[in-house]
Amino acid sequence: MATQTSDLLAAAAPRTVDVVRGVADDQLDLPTPCRDYVVRDLLNHLFEVVVNFQDLAEKRPVEWAEKPDHLDDGWRDRFVVETDRLVAAWSDPSTLEGVSPGMGLPQTVVGGMALLDLIVHGWDLAVATGQPYRPAPEAVAELHALVEQLGPTARKMGVFADPPQPPTPTKTRTPDLDRLLTQTGRTPTWPQTP
């Protein structure tokens, strides 16, 4: 990634944190653009991302199979703390060197995956809960090449859906974000009305 990963994470994180803080308790069972996740599931997944990618920055193995429920007392504040730790974990330039032992991918790609999850799942949660969301433009711009690189494998593994038809550009839409969402198989105008 052309810009330091931690700088992009630092730009993206507060916007996703704001969305997470804005999720009301009575919204936890709402559907999201992630076809198999309701809001609660997606929040738990995002917790796992911000925690596990701290270890991945240090080239330590992580366990994705465990699915703990992070949404107990104080979960919004804990998400802020863990997200700050994620940014700090990637701030040492040496985190971008070499290949991740646990993921088998270059560390630069792994750092980009953390950024991608923050931005895309920030959008997922925002649209699911009716909140505004404007990701950091510099972070979105950096992710297009990564998503193109990961796309074929991610689609084969069911992580990304096939790209839908992109929406018609309007003055209120953000074409760069729409393109990124479409590349990951999301419909930027979600939810679709029948």
CSV table of C-alpha atoms in Angstrom, one decimal:
chain,number,residue,atom,x,y,z
A,1,MET,CA,0.0,0.0,0.0
A,2,ALA,CA,1.4,3.4,-1.0
A,3,THR,CA,0.5,5.1,2.2
A,4,GLN,CA,1.5,3.7,5.6
A,5,THR,CA,-1.1,1.2,6.7
A,6,SER,CA,-1.4,2.7,10.2
A,7,ASP,CA,-2.1,6.2,8.7
A,8,LEU,CA,-4.9,4.8,6.7
A,9,LEU,CA,-6.2,2.8,9.7
A,10,ALA,CA,-6.1,5.9,11.8
A,11,ALA,CA,-8.1,7.8,9.2
A,12,ALA,CA,-10.7,5.1,8.8
A,13,ALA,CA,-11.1,3.9,12.4
A,14,PRO,CA,-12.9,6.9,13.9
A,15,ARG,CA,-15.6,6.8,11.2
A,16,THR,CA,-16.3,3.1,11.9
A,17,VAL,CA,-16.1,3.7,15.6
A,18,ASP,CA,-18.8,6.4,15.3
A,19,VAL,CA,-21.1,4.0,13.6
A,20,VAL,CA,-20.5,1.2,16.2
A,21,ARG,CA,-21.2,3.7,19.0
A,22,GLY,CA,-24.4,4.6,17.2
A,23,VAL,CA,-25.8,1.1,17.1
A,24,ALA,CA,-28.8,0.9,19.4
A,25,ASP,CA,-29.5,-2.1,21.5
A,26,ASP,CA,-32.9,-2.6,19.7
A,27,GLN,CA,-31.1,-2.8,16.3
A,28,LEU,CA,-28.9,-5.9,17.1
A,29,ASP,CA,-31.2,-8.3,15.2
A,30,LEU,CA,-31.6,-6.2,12.1
A,31,PRO,CA,-30.4,-7.6,8.7
A,32,THR,CA,-27.2,-6.3,7.1
A,33,PRO,CA,-25.8,-6.4,3.6
A,34,CYS,CA,-23.7,-9.4,4.8
A,35,ARG,CA,-26.2,-12.1,3.7
A,36,ASP,CA,-25.7,-14.4,6.8
A,37,TYR,CA,-25.2,-11.7,9.4
A,38,VAL,CA,-27.5,-9.6,11.5
A,39,VAL,CA,-26.1,-6.6,13.2
A,40,ARG,CA,-25.1,-8.5,16.3
A,41,ASP,CA,-23.2,-11.1,14.2
A,42,LEU,CA,-21.4,-8.4,12.2
A,43,LEU,CA,-20.4,-6.5,15.4
A,44,ASN,CA,-18.9,-9.7,16.8
A,45,HIS,CA,-17.1,-10.3,13.6
A,46,LEU,CA,-15.7,-6.8,13.6
A,47,PHE,CA,-14.5,-7.2,17.2
A,48,GLU,CA,-12.7,-10.4,16.0
A,49,VAL,CA,-11.1,-8.4,13.2
A,50,VAL,CA,-9.8,-5.6,15.3
A,51,VAL,CA,-8.5,-8.0,18.0
A,52,ASN,CA,-7.0,-10.7,15.6
A,53,PHE,CA,-5.4,-8.2,13.3
A,54,GLN,CA,-3.4,-6.8,16.3
A,55,ASP,CA,-1.8,-10.2,16.6
A,56,LEU,CA,-1.4,-10.5,12.8
A,57,ALA,CA,0.6,-7.3,12.9
A,58,GLU,CA,3.0,-8.9,15.3
A,59,LYS,CA,3.1,-12.0,13.0
A,60,ARG,CA,1.4,-14.2,15.7
A,61,PRO,CA,-1.1,-16.9,14.8
A,62,VAL,CA,-4.8,-16.2,15.4
A,63,GLU,CA,-7.8,-18.4,15.9
A,64,TRP,CA,-10.8,-17.5,13.7
A,65,ALA,CA,-12.9,-20.5,14.6
A,66,GLU,CA,-14.0,-19.2,18.1
A,67,LYS,CA,-17.1,-17.1,17.9
A,68,PRO,CA,-17.4,-15.4,21.3
A,69,ASP,CA,-20.1,-12.8,22.0
A,70,HIS,CA,-18.4,-9.5,22.6
A,71,LEU,CA,-21.5,-7.6,23.2
A,72,ASP,CA,-21.7,-7.5,27.0
A,73,ASP,CA,-21.6,-4.5,29.3
A,74,GLY,CA,-19.4,-1.7,27.9
A,75,TRP,CA,-18.9,-3.3,24.5
A,76,ARG,CA,-19.0,0.1,22.6
A,77,ASP,CA,-16.2,1.5,24.8
A,78,ARG,CA,-14.1,-1.7,24.4
A,79,PHE,CA,-14.5,-1.5,20.7
A,80,VAL,CA,-12.9,2.0,20.8
A,81,VAL,CA,-10.0,0.7,22.9
A,82,GLU,CA,-9.4,-2.4,20.6
A,83,THR,CA,-9.6,-0.3,17.5
A,84,ASP,CA,-7.0,2.1,18.9
A,85,ARG,CA,-4.8,-0.9,19.7
A,86,LEU,CA,-5.2,-2.1,16.1
A,87,VAL,CA,-4.0,1.2,14.7
A,88,ALA,CA,-1.0,1.2,17.2
A,89,ALA,CA,-0.2,-2.4,16.3
A,90,TRP,CA,0.4,-1.5,12.7
A,91,SER,CA,2.3,1.7,13.4
A,92,ASP,CA,5.7,0.1,13.4
A,93,PRO,CA,6.9,-0.1,9.7
A,94,SER,CA,8.4,-3.6,10.4
A,95,THR,CA,4.8,-5.0,10.6
A,96,LEU,CA,4.7,-4.7,6.8
A,97,GLU,CA,7.8,-6.8,6.2
A,98,GLY,CA,7.7,-10.4,5.1
A,99,VAL,CA,4.9,-12.9,4.9
A,100,SER,CA,2.2,-13.5,7.6
A,101,PRO,CA,2.9,-17.0,9.1
A,102,GLY,CA,-0.8,-17.5,9.9
A,103,MET,CA,-2.2,-16.2,6.7
A,104,GLY,CA,0.5,-17.1,4.2
A,105,LEU,CA,0.1,-13.6,2.6
A,106,PRO,CA,2.4,-10.6,2.5
A,107,GLN,CA,2.1,-8.5,5.6
A,108,THR,CA,1.1,-5.5,3.4
A,109,VAL,CA,-1.9,-7.5,2.1
A,110,VAL,CA,-2.8,-8.5,5.7
A,111,GLY,CA,-2.7,-4.9,6.8
A,112,GLY,CA,-4.9,-3.9,3.9
A,113,MET,CA,-7.4,-6.6,4.8
A,114,ALA,CA,-7.8,-5.0,8.3
A,115,LEU,CA,-8.4,-1.7,6.6
A,116,LEU,CA,-10.9,-3.2,4.1
A,117,ASP,CA,-12.9,-4.8,6.9
A,118,LEU,CA,-13.1,-1.6,8.9
A,119,ILE,CA,-14.4,0.4,6.0
A,120,VAL,CA,-16.7,-2.1,4.3
A,121,HIS,CA,-18.2,-3.4,7.6
A,122,GLY,CA,-18.5,0.2,8.8
A,123,TRP,CA,-20.7,0.8,5.8
A,124,ASP,CA,-22.6,-2.4,6.3
A,125,LEU,CA,-23.4,-1.4,9.9
A,126,ALA,CA,-24.3,2.1,8.9
A,127,VAL,CA,-26.8,1.2,6.3
A,128,ALA,CA,-28.2,-1.6,8.4
A,129,THR,CA,-28.9,0.8,11.3
A,130,GLY,CA,-29.8,4.0,9.3
A,131,GLN,CA,-26.7,6.0,10.1
A,132,PRO,CA,-24.6,8.3,7.9
A,133,TYR,CA,-21.2,7.0,6.8
A,134,ARG,CA,-18.4,8.7,4.9
A,135,PRO,CA,-15.2,6.6,4.9
A,136,ALA,CA,-11.9,8.3,4.7
A,137,PRO,CA,-11.4,8.9,0.9
A,138,GLU,CA,-7.7,8.2,0.9
A,139,ALA,CA,-8.3,4.8,2.5
A,140,VAL,CA,-11.0,3.8,0.0
A,141,ALA,CA,-8.7,4.8,-2.9
A,142,GLU,CA,-5.9,2.6,-1.6
A,143,LEU,CA,-8.2,-0.5,-1.4
A,144,HIS,CA,-9.2,-0.9,-5.1
A,145,ALA,CA,-6.0,-2.7,-6.1
A,146,LEU,CA,-6.1,-4.9,-3.1
A,147,VAL,CA,-9.7,-5.9,-3.7
A,148,GLU,CA,-9.0,-6.7,-7.4
A,149,GLN,CA,-6.1,-8.8,-6.2
A,150,LEU,CA,-8.1,-10.7,-3.6
A,151,GLY,CA,-11.4,-10.8,-5.5
A,152,PRO,CA,-11.1,-14.1,-7.4
A,153,THR,CA,-10.0,-16.1,-4.4
A,154,ALA,CA,-12.5,-14.3,-2.1
A,155,ARG,CA,-15.4,-15.0,-4.5
A,156,LYS,CA,-14.3,-18.7,-4.7
A,157,MET,CA,-14.3,-18.9,-0.9
A,158,GLY,CA,-17.7,-17.1,-0.6
A,159,VAL,CA,-16.2,-14.1,1.2
A,160,PHE,CA,-17.2,-11.8,-1.7
A,161,ALA,CA,-20.3,-12.2,-3.8
A,162,ASP,CA,-20.2,-11.7,-7.5
A,163,PRO,CA,-20.1,-7.9,-8.3
A,164,PRO,CA,-23.6,-6.5,-9.0
A,165,GLN,CA,-24.4,-3.9,-11.6
A,166,PRO,CA,-23.0,-0.6,-10.2
A,167,PRO,CA,-25.6,2.0,-9.4
A,168,THR,CA,-26.1,5.1,-11.5
A,169,PRO,CA,-23.8,7.9,-10.2
A,170,THR,CA,-25.6,10.8,-8.5
A,171,LYS,CA,-24.4,13.9,-6.7
A,172,THR,CA,-25.2,12.3,-3.3
A,173,ARG,CA,-23.4,9.0,-4.0
A,174,THR,CA,-19.6,8.5,-3.6
A,175,PRO,CA,-18.4,6.8,-6.8
A,176,ASP,CA,-15.2,5.6,-5.2
A,177,LEU,CA,-17.0,3.9,-2.3
A,178,ASP,CA,-19.7,2.5,-4.7
A,179,ARG,CA,-16.9,0.9,-6.8
A,180,LEU,CA,-15.3,-0.6,-3.7
A,181,LEU,CA,-18.6,-2.0,-2.4
A,182,THR,CA,-19.4,-3.4,-5.8
A,183,GLN,CA,-16.0,-5.1,-6.0
A,184,THR,CA,-16.8,-6.9,-2.8
A,185,GLY,CA,-20.1,-8.0,-4.1
A,186,ARG,CA,-22.3,-5.5,-2.3
A,187,THR,CA,-25.1,-3.5,-3.7
A,188,PRO,CA,-24.3,0.2,-2.8
A,189,THR,CA,-28.0,1.0,-2.8
A,190,TRP,CA,-28.9,-1.6,-0.2
A,191,PRO,CA,-31.5,-2.4,0.9
A,192,GLN,CA,-33.2,-3.0,-2.4
A,193,THR,CA,-36.9,-2.4,-2.4
A,194,PRO,CA,-39.0,-5.0,-4.2
